[in-house]
Short mmCIF file of C-alpha atoms in Angstrom, two decimals:
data_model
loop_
_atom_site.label_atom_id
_atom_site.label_comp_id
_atom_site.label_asym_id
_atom_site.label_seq_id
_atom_site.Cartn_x
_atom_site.Cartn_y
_atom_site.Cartn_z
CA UNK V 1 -47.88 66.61 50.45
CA UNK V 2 -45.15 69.41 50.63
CA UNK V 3 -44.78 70.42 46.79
CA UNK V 4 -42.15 72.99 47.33
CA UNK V 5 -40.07 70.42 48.91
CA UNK V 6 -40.47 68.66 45.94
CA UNK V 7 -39.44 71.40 43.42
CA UNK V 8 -35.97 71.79 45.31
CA UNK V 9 -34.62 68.70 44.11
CA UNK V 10 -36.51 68.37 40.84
CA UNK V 11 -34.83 71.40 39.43
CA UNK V 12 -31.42 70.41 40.66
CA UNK V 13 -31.40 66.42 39.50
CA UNK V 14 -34.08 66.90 36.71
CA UNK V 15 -32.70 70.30 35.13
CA UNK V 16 -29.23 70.66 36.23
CA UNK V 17 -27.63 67.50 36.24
CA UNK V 18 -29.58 65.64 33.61
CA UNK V 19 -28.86 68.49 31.03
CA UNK V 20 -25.02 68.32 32.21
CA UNK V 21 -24.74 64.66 31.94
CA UNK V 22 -27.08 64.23 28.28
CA UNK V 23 -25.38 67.47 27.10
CA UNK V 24 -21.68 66.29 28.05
CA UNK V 25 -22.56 62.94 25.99
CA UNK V 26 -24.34 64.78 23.14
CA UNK V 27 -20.99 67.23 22.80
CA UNK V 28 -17.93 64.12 23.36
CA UNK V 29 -20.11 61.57 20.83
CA UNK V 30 -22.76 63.14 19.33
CA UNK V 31 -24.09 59.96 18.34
CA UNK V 32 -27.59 58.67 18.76
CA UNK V 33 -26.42 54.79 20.19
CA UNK V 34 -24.75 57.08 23.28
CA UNK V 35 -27.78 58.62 23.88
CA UNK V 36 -29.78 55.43 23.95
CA UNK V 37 -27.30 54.23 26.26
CA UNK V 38 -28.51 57.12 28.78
CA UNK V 39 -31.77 56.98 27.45
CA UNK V 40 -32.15 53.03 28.90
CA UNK V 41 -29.98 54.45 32.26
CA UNK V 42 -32.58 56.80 32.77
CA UNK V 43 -35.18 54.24 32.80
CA UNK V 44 -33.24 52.18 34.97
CA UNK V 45 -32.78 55.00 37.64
CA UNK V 46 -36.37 56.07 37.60
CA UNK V 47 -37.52 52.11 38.26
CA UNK V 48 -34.78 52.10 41.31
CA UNK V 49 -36.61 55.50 42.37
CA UNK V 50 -39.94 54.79 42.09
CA UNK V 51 -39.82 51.32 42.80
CA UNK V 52 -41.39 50.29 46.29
CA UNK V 53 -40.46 47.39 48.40
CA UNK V 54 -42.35 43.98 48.09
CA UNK V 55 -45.13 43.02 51.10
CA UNK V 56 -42.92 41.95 54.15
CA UNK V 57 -43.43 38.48 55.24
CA UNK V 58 -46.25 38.11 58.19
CA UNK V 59 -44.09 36.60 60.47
CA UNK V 60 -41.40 39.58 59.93
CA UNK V 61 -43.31 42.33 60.60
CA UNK V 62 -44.35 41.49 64.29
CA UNK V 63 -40.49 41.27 65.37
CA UNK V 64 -39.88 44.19 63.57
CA UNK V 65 -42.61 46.35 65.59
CA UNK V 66 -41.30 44.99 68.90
CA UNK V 67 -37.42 45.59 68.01
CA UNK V 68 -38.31 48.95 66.65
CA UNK V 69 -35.82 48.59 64.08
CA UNK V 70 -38.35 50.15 61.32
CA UNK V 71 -36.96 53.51 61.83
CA UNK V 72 -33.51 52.57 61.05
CA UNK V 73 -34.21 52.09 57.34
CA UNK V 74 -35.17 56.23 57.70
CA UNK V 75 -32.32 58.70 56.93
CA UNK V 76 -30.16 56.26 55.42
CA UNK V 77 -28.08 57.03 52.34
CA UNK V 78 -26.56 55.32 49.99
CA UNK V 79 -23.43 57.02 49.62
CA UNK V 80 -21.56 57.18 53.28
CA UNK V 81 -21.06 61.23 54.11
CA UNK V 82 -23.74 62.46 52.07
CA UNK V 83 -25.29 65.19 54.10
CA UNK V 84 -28.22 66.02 51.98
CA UNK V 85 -31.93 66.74 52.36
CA UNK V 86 -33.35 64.70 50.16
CA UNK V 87 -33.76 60.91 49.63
CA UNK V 88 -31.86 58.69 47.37
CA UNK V 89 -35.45 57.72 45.99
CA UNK V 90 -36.13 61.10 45.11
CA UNK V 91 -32.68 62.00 43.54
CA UNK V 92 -32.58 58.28 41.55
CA UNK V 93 -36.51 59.26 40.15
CA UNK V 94 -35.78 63.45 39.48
CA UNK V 95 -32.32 62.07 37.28
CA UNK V 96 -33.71 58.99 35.65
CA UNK V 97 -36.33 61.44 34.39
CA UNK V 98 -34.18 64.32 33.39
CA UNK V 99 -32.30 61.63 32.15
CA UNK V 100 -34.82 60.17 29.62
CA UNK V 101 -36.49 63.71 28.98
CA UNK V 102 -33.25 65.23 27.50
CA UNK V 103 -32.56 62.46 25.77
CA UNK V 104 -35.17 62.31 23.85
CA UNK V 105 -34.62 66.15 23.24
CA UNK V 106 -31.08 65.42 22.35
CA UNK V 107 -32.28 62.33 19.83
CA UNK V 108 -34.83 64.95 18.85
CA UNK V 109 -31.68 67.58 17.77
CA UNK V 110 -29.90 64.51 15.99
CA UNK V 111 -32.51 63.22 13.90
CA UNK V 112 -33.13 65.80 11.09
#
């Protein structure tokens, strides 16, 4: 496993835009229900990241081989024109973390 392809898009999803996003929130509402809100978001993303497909049926996966239509599923994104390096997986997981992490430090500021 490449790790330093890894810390690319953990810095920029986990640091960058989860701080923007919790910090933008914390500044407009500063309320603790808003950051709950992004708190259960966060969880939600990091689920749709790190969640893996169910076992394909028996009968599917033979077809599938011959047509060679496994490799389409590679590449794909799910925003049309998004010319990035990294996977949607990898960007849902990085935010929903950042996501949940600095909430928790923003809930953290809030609560005295």
């Amino acid at each position: 496993m490449d790790w330093n392809a890894l810390l690319a898009p953990a810095l920029r999803y986990t640091l960058l835009a989860a701080i923007a996003t919790v910090g933008v929130a914390y500044f407009l509402f500063s309320t603790g229900l808003t950051l709950l809100l992004l708190a259960g978001a966060g969880v939600l993303l990091v689920v749709l990241g790190a969640g893996e497909a169910g076992a394909a049926p028996a009968a599917g996966v033979g077809g599938a081989e011959s047509a060679d239509s496994g490799n389409m599923a590679e590449g794909m994104e799910l925003l049309p024109g998004s010319s990035s390096d990294y996977s949607v997986r990898a960007k849902l997981l990085f935010y929903g973390l950042g996501l949940v992490v600095w909430t928790l430090v923003g809930l953290a500021v809030l609560l005295p």
